[in-house]
Coordinates of C-alpha atoms in Angstrom, one line a residue:
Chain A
X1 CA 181.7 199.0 103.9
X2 CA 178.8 200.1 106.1
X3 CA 178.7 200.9 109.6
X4 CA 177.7 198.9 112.2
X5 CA 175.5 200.7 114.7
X6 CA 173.1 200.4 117.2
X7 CA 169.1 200.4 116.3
X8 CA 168.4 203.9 117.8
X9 CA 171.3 205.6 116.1
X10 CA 170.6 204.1 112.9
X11 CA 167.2 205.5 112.7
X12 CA 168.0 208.8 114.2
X13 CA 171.0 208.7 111.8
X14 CA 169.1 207.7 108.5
X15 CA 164.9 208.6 109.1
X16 CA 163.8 212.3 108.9
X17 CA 160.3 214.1 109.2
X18 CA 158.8 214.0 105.8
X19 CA 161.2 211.3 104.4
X20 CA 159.8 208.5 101.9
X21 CA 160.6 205.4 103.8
X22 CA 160.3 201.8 102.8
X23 CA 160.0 199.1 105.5
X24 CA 160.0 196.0 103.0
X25 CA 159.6 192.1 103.8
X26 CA 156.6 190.3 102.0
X27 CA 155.2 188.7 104.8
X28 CA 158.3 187.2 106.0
X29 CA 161.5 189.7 107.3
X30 CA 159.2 192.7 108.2
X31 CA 161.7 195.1 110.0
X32 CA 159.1 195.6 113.4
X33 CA 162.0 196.5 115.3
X34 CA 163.1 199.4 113.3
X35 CA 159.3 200.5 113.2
X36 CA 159.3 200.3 116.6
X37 CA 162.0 203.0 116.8
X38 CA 160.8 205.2 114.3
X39 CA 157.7 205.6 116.3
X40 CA 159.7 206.0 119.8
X41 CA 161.9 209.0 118.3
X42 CA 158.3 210.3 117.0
X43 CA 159.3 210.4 113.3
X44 CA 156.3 212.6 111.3
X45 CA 155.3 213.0 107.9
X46 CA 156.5 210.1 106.4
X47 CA 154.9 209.0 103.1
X48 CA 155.1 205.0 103.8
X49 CA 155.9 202.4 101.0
X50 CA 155.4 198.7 101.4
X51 CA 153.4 196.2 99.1
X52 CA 151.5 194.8 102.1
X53 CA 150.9 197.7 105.1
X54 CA 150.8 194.9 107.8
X55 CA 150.6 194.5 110.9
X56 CA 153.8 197.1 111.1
X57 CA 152.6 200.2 109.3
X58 CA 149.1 199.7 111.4
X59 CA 151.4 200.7 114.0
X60 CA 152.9 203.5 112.6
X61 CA 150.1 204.7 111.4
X62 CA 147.9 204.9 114.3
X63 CA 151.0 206.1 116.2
X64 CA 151.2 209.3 114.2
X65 CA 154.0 208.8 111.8
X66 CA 152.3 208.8 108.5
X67 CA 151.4 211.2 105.9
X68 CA 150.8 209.2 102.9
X69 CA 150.9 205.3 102.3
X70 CA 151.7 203.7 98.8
X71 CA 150.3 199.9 98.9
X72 CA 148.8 197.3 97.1
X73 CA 147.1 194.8 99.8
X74 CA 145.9 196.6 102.9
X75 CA 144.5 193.9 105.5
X76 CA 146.2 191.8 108.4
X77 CA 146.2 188.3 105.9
X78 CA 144.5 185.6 106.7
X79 CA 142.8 187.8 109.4
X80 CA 140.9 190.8 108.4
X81 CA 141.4 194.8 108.5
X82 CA 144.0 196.7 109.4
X83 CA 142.0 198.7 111.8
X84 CA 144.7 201.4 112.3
X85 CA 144.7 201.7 108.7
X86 CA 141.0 201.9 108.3
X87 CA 140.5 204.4 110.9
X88 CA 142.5 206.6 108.9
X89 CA 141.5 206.4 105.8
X90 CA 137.5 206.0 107.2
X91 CA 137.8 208.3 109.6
X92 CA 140.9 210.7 109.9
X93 CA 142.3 209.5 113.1
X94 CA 144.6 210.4 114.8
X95 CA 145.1 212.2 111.8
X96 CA 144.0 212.3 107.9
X97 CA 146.6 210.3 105.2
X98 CA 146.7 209.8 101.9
X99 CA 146.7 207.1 100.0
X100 CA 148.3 206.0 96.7
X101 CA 147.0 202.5 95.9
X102 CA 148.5 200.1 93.7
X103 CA 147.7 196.6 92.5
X104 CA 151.0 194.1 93.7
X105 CA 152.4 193.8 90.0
X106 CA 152.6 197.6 89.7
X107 CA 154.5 198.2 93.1
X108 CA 156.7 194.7 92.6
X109 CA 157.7 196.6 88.6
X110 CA 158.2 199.9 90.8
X111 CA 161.1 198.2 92.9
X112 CA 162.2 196.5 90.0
X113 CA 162.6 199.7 87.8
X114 CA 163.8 201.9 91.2
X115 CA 166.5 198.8 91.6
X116 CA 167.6 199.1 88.2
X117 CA 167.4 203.5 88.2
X118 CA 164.6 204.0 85.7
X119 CA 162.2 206.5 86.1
X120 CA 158.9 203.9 85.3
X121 CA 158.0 200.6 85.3
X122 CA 156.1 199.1 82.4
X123 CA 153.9 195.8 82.6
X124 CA 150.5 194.5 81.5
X125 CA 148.1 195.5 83.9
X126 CA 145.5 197.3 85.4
X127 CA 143.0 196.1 82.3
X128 CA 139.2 197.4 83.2
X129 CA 140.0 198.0 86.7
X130 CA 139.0 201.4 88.5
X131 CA 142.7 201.7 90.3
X132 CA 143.5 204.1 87.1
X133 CA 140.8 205.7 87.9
X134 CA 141.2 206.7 91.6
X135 CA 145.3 206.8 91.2
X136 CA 146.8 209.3 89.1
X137 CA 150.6 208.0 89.6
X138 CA 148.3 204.9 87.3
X139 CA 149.6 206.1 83.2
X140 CA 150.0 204.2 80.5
X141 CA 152.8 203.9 77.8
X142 CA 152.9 202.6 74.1
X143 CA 155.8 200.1 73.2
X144 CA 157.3 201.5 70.3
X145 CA 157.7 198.4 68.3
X146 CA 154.2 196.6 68.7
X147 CA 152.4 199.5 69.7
X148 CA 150.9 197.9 72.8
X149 CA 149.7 199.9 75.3
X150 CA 150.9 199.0 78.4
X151 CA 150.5 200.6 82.0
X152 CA 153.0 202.8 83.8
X153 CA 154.0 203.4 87.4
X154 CA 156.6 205.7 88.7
X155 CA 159.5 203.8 89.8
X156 CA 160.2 203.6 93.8
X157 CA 163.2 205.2 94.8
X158 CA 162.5 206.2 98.9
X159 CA 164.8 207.9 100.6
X160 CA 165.3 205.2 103.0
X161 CA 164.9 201.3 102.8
X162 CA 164.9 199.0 105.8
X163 CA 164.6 195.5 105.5
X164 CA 165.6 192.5 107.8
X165 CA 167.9 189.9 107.1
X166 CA 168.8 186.7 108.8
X167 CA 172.7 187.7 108.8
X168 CA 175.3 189.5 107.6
X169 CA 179.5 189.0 108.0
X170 CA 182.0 191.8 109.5
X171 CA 182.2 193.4 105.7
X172 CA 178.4 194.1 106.4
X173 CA 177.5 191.3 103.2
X174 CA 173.8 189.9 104.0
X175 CA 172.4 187.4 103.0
X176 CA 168.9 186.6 102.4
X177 CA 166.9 183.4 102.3
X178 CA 163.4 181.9 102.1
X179 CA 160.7 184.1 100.9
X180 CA 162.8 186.6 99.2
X181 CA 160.2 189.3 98.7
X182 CA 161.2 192.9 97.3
X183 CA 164.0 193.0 99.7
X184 CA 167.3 193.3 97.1
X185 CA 164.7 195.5 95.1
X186 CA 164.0 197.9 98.4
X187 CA 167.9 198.0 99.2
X188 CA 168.9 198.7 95.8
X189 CA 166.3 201.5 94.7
X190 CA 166.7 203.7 98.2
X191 CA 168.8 206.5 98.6
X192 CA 169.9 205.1 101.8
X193 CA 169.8 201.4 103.0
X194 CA 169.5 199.8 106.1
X195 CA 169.7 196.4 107.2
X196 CA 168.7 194.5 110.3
X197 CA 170.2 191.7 111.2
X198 CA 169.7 188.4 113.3
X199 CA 173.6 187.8 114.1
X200 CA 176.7 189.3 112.9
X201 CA 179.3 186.6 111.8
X202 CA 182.6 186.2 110.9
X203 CA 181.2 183.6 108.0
X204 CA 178.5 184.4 106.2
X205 CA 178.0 180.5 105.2
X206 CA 176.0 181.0 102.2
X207 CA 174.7 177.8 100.7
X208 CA 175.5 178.4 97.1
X209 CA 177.0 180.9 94.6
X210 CA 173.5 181.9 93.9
X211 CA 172.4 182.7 97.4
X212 CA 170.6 185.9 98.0
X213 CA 173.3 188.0 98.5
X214 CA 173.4 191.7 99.2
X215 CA 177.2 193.0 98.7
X216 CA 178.2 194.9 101.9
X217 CA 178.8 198.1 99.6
X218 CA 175.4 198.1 98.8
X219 CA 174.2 198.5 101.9
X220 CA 174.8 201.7 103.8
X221 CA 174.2 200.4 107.6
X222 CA 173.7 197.1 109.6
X223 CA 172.1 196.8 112.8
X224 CA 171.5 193.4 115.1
X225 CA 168.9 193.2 115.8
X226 CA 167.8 189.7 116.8
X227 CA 164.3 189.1 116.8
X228 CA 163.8 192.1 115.1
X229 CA 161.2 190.6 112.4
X230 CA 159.1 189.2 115.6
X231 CA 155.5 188.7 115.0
X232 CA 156.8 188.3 111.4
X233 CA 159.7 186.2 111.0
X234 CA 163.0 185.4 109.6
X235 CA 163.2 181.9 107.9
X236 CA 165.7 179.5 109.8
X237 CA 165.3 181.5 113.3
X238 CA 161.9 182.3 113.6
X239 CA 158.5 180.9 112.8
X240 CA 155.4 183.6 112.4
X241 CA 153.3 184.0 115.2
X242 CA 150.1 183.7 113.7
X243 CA 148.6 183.8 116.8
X244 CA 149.8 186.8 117.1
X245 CA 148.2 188.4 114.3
X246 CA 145.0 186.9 115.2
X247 CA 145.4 188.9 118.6
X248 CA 146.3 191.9 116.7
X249 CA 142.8 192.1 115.4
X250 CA 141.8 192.8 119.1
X251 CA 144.3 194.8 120.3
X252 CA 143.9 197.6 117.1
X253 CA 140.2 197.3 116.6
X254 CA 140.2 200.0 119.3
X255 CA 142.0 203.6 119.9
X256 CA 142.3 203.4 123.5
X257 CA 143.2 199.9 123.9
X258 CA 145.5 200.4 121.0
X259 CA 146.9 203.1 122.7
X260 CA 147.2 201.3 125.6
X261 CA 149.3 199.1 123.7
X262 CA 151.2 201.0 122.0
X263 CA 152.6 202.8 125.5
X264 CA 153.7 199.7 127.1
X265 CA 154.6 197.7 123.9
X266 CA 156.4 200.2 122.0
X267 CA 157.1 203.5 124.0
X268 CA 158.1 202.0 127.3
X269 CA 160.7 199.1 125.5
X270 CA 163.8 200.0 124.4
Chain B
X1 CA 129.5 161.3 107.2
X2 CA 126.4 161.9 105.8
X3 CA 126.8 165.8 107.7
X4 CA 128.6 168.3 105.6
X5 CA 128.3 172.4 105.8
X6 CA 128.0 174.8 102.8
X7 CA 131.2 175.6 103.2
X8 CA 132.4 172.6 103.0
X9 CA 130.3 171.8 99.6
X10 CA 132.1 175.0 98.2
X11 CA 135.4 173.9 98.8
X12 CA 135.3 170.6 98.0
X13 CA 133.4 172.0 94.6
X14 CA 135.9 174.4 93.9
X15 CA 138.6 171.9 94.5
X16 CA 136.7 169.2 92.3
X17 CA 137.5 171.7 89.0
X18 CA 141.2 171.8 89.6
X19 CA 143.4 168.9 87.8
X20 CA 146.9 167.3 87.9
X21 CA 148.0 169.4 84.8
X22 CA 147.0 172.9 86.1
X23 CA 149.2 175.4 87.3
X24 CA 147.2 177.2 89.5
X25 CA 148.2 180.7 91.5
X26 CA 146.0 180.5 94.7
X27 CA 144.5 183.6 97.0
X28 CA 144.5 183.0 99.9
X29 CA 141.3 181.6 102.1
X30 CA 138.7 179.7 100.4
X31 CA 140.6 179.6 97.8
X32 CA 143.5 178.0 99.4
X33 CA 142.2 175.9 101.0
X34 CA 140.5 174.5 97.9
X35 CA 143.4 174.2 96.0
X36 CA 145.1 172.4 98.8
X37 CA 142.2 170.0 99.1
X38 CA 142.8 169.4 95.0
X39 CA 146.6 168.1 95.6
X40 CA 145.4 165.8 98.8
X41 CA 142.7 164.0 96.8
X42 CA 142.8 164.1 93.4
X43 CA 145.6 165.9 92.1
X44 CA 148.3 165.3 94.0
X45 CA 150.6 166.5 90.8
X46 CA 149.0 170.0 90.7
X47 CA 151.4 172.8 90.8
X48 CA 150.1 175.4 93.3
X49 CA 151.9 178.8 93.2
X50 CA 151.6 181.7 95.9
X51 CA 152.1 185.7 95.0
X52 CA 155.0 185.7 97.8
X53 CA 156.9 183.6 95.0
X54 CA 156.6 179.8 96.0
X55 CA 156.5 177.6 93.2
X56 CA 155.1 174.1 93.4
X57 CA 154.1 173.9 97.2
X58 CA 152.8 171.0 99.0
X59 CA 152.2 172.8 102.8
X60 CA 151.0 170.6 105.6
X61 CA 148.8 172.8 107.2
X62 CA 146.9 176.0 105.3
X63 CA 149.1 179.3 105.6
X64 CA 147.2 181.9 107.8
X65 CA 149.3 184.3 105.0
X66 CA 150.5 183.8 101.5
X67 CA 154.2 184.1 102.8
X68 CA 153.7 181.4 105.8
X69 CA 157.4 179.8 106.1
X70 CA 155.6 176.4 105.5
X71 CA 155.0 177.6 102.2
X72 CA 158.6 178.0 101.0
X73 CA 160.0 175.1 103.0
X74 CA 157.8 172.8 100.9
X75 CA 158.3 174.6 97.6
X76 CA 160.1 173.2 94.4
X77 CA 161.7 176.6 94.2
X78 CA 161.1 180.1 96.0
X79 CA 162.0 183.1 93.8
X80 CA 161.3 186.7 94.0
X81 CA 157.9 188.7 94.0
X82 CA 158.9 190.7 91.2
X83 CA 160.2 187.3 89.6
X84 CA 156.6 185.8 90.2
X85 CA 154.8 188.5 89.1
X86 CA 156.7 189.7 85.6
X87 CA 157.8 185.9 84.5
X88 CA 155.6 183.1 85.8
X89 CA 152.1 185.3 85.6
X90 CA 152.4 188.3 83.0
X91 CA 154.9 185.7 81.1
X92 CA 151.6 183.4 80.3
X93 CA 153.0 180.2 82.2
X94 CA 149.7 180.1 84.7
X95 CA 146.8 178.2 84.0
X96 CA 144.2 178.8 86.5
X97 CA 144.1 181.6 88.3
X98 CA 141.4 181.2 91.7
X99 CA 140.2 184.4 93.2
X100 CA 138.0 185.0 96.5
X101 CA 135.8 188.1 96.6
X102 CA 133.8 190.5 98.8
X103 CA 131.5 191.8 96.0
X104 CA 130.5 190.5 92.7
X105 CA 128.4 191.3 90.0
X106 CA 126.9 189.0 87.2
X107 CA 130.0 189.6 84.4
X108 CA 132.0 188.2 86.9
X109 CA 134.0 191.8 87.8
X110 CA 134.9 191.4 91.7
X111 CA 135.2 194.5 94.1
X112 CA 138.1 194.0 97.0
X113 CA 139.1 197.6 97.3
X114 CA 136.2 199.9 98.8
X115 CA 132.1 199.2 99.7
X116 CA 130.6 203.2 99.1
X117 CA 132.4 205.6 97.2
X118 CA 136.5 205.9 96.8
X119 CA 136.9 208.8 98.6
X120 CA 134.7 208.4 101.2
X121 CA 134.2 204.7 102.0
X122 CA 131.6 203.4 103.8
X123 CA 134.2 200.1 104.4
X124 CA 137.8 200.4 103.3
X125 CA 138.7 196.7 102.3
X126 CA 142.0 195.3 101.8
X127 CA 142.3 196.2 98.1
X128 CA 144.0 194.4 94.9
X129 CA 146.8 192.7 95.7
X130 CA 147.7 190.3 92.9
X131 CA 144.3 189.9 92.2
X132 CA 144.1 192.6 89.1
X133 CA 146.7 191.0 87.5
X134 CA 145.5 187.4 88.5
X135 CA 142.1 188.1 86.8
X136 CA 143.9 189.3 83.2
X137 CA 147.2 187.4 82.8
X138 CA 145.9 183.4 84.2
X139 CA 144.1 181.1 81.3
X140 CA 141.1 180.9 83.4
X141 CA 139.8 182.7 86.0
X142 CA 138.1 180.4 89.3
X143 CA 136.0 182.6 91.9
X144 CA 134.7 181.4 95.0
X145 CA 133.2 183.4 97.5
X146 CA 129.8 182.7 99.8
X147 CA 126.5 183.6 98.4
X148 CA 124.4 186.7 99.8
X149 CA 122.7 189.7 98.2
X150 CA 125.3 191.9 99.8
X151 CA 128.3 189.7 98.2
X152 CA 126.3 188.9 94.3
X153 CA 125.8 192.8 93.7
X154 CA 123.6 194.3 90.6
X155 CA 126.8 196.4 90.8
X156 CA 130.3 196.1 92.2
X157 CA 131.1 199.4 94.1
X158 CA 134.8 199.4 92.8
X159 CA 136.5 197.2 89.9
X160 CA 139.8 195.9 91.5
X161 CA 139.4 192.9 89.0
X162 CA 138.2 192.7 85.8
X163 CA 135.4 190.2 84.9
X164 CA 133.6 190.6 81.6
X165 CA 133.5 194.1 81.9
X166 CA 130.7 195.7 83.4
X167 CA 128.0 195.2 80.3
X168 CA 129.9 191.7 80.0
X169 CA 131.8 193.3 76.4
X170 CA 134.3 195.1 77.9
X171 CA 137.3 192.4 78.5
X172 CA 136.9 191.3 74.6
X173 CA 137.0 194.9 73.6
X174 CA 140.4 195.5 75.5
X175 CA 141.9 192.7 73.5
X176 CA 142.4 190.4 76.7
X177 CA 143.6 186.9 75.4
X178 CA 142.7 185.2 78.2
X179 CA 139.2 183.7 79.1
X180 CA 138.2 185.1 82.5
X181 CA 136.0 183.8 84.9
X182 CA 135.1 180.2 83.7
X183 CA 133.6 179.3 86.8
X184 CA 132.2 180.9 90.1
X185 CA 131.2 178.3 93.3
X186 CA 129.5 179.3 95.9
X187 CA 128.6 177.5 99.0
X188 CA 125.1 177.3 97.3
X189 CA 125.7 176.8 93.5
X190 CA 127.8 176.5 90.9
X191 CA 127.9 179.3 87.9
X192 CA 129.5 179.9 84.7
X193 CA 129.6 182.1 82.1
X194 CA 126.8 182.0 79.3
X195 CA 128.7 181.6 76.0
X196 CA 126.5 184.1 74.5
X197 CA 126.3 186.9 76.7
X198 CA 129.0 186.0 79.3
X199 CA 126.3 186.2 82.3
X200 CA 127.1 184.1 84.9
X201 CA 124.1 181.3 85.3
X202 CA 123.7 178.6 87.9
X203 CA 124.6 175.2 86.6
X204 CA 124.4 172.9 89.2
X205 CA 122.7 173.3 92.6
X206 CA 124.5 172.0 95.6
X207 CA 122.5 169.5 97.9
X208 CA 119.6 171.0 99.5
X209 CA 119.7 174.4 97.7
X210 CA 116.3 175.1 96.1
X211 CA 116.1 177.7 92.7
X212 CA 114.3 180.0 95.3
X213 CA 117.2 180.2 97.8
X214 CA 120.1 181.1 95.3
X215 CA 117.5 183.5 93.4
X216 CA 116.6 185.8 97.0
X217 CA 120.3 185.6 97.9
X218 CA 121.4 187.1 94.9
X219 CA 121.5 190.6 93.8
X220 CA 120.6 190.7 90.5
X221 CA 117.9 188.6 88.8
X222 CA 119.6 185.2 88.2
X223 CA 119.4 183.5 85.4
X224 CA 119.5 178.9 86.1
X225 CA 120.9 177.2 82.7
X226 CA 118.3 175.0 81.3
X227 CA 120.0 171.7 81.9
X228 CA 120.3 172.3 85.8
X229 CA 122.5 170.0 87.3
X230 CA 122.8 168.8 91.1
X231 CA 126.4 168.9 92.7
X232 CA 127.6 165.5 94.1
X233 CA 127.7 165.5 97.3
X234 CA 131.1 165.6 99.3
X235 CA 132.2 161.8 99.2
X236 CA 133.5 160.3 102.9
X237 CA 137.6 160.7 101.7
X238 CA 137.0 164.5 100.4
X239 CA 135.3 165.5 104.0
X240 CA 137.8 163.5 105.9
X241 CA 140.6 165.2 103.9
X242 CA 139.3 168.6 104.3
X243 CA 138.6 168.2 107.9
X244 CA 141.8 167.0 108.6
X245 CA 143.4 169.8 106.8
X246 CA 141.5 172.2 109.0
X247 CA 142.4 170.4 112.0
X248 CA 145.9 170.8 111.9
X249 CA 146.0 174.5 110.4
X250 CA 143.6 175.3 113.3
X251 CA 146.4 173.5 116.3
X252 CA 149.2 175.5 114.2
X253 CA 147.6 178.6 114.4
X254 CA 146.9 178.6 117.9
X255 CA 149.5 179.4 119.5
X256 CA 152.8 181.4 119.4
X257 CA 155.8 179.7 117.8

């Protein structure tokens, strides 16, 4: 069974300097709480996987906390850049990362194969692009029986996942619904998993036998954290703020306003 | 409603070449909201599918993101990103995929990733996304994107998805089974690919653009198809649909849930 803690002791608990760390949740059930504390207890180092940086690692990042970023879509969607993000990689500020960039099959396979404990992922992809090119964690593989080449990623397996969830029941069993994303796939390949939750229940009240469900002993920690997805969301609580996002664009496009930000938003909350 | 923008000719082009029977995997932006126009007019049975792994869709209002909640509350089925990406689209089941782009060339090769050098980029754009694997695995490839000299590049900067290749042999010579870009509409034309050489060539001419406007807003020396047609304009129930469809997405996004 996992424990049940509070927000800052899970993170101070679970994230180290120099950890890989996934924050998962395509589009919908991005952890922005547990971001939030990362960057309050001034976490460093970190190489940063998610599929779509977002609005959350453009925090992070222009906070300090990254080392490296391993991605396939980089913008704020719908909206434009990820300023923090750009900054960066444009311009080295506040400090120079790397990137490793992927294409959204190749890091979906990744969680796949880190969920199921390979080392690789194969697929069909990458044909005629220049990712291979600029990436060399990009390889390709020959299937044995047809002898189609195929591409090759390393699988993800972070030290630490944290996803959101809309809820899970006192034996720490979540469950999952609406846009499902890579979030089984992130528990299941991390070292360590995390959970944020909307409520804690005594009844789980999973539609069906074939609800997402993630087994409580699959998970190593739960936190409440309601409204912890907020500007994203968490289907059946919370609808995105797009406008949000939109204002995003202003707030990030520059450092001292960002900073600004980032002091009363994120520093001075608890 | 004799008044109608560019814009709005692209979309409603782009959403004139979609039918009932496609199963189509949408980008988002122009793109959506092309695809969206398709179902409201006329095909309402299309099957419109979104990387964050909602199947048959029918939103009311345009997501500002390809996981909007709207999207999998009006889906036949939602399953999950690696379930979208490794089944429905590597496995073969989509039919059209539609692409938007910031850059490119005349094979129909598109640059989202960087504008200058990798390394050092001048512009660090989003980057692939599912568009890579878009561009390979769907039976034909739609792109629409607005016309400039900047946007219909000689050269791409960056391959994130493949075209033709970039001497308009390469995609055959990789042994791709799929087509590839079949069709590229901008908000001043309509190109496809020349059977021969796979060069993209203006086919139709929207109202009011002139040979000379698409030529100086394009970046390599287009080519016009000999029998040059003339887009119909928007008709009354396509503008009124697409207007409409705006108008709500626009009060949606607004403001703060």
């Amino acid at each position: 069974m996992p424990d049940f803690v509070s927000l800052p002791d899970a993170v101070a608990a679970t994230v180290r300097d120099g950890h890989t760390v996934a924050l998962e949740g395509f589009t919908h059930l991005i952890p922005f709480a547990a971001g939030h504390e990362i960057i309050r207890q001034g976490r460093r180092d970190l190489t940063l996987i998610r599929m779509t940086p977002d609005l959350i690692y453009d925090q992070m990042i222009g906070a300090g906390c990254a080392r490296r970023v391993v991605f396939s879509w980089g913008g704020n969607p719908g909206v434009g850049s990820l300023h923090r993000f750009r900054d960066a990689v444009e311009n080295g500020w506040p400090h120079p990362i790397e990137i490793e960039e992927h294409s959204h099959a190749a890091m979906a396979n990744a969680w796949a194969a880190g969920a199921a404990g390979l080392p690789f992922a194969s697929f069909r992809g990458y044909l005629g692009t220049d990712l291979p090119s600029v990436n060399p964690r990009i390889a390709t593989v020959t299937c044995p029986f047809t002898g189609e080449e195929l591409a090759a990623v390393p699988a993800h397996r972070p030290d630490v996942s944290i996803i959101h969830a809309q809820r899970a029941d006192r034996a720490g069993n979540v469950l999952i619904e609406g846009i499902v994303g890579v979030q089984k796939e992130a528990v299941l390949a991390a070292e360590v998993a995390v959970v944020t939750v909307e409520e804690i229940v005594d009844d789980l009240a999973a539609p069906s036998m074939n609800s997402t469900v993630l087994p409580g002993w699959a998970i190593d920690t739960i936190v409440a954290a309601p409204g912890g997805s907020w500007p994203s969301y968490t289907h059946g609580y919370s609808h995105r703020d797009n406008a949000y996002y939109k204002a995003w664009d202003e707030i990030s496009r520059d450092r001292a306003r960002f900073q600004q930000w980032l002091a009363e938003s994120v520093m001075a909350a608890t | 409603m004799s008044d109608y923008t560019p814009t709005e000719v692209m979309t409603v082009s782009a959403a004139r070449a979609l039918s009932n029977d496609d199963v189509c995997f949408v980008g988002i932006g122009a793109p959506s909201a092309a695809c969206n126009l398709a179902r409201l007019t006329h095909a309402p049975d299309i099957t419109l599918i979104y990387e964050s792994g909602t199947i048959g869709t029918r939103p009311d209002v345009l997501p500002l993101s390809i996981g909007d909640g709207e999207l999998a509350e009006t889906s036949l089925t939602t399953v999950a990103v690696p379930e979208i990406f490794r089944y429905w689209l590597q496995g073969g089941r989509i039919t059209v995929g539609f692409l938007g782009a910031a850059q490119m060339d005349r094979y129909g090769n598109i640059n989202t990733t960087v504008i200058g050098p990798y390394g050092a980029p001048a512009v660090r754009l989003p980057g692939g996304g599912g568009a890579p694997e878009i561009a390979s695995s769907c039976g034909r490839v739609f792109i629409t994107m607005r016309h400039s000299p900047r946007a219909l590049v000689e050269r791409v900067d960056f391959v994130t998805s493949l075209g033709f290749g970039v001497t308009g042999t390469e995609r055959a010579a990789l042994g791709i089974a799929t087509r590839g870009p079949a069709l590229a509409i901008t908000d001043l034309c309509v190109m496809e690919p020349d059977p021969e050489t796979n060069e993209l060539v203006v086919t139709s001419l929207h109202p009011g653009a002139t040979r000379a406007g698409v030529a100086e807003a394009t970046g390599w020396d287009v080519r016009f198809a000999a029998a040059l047609g003339e887009t119909a304009p928007p008709t009354e129930p396509e503008l009124a649909t697409l207007r409409d469809l705006h108008r709500r997405t626009n009060a949606a996004h607004a403001v703060s849930p």
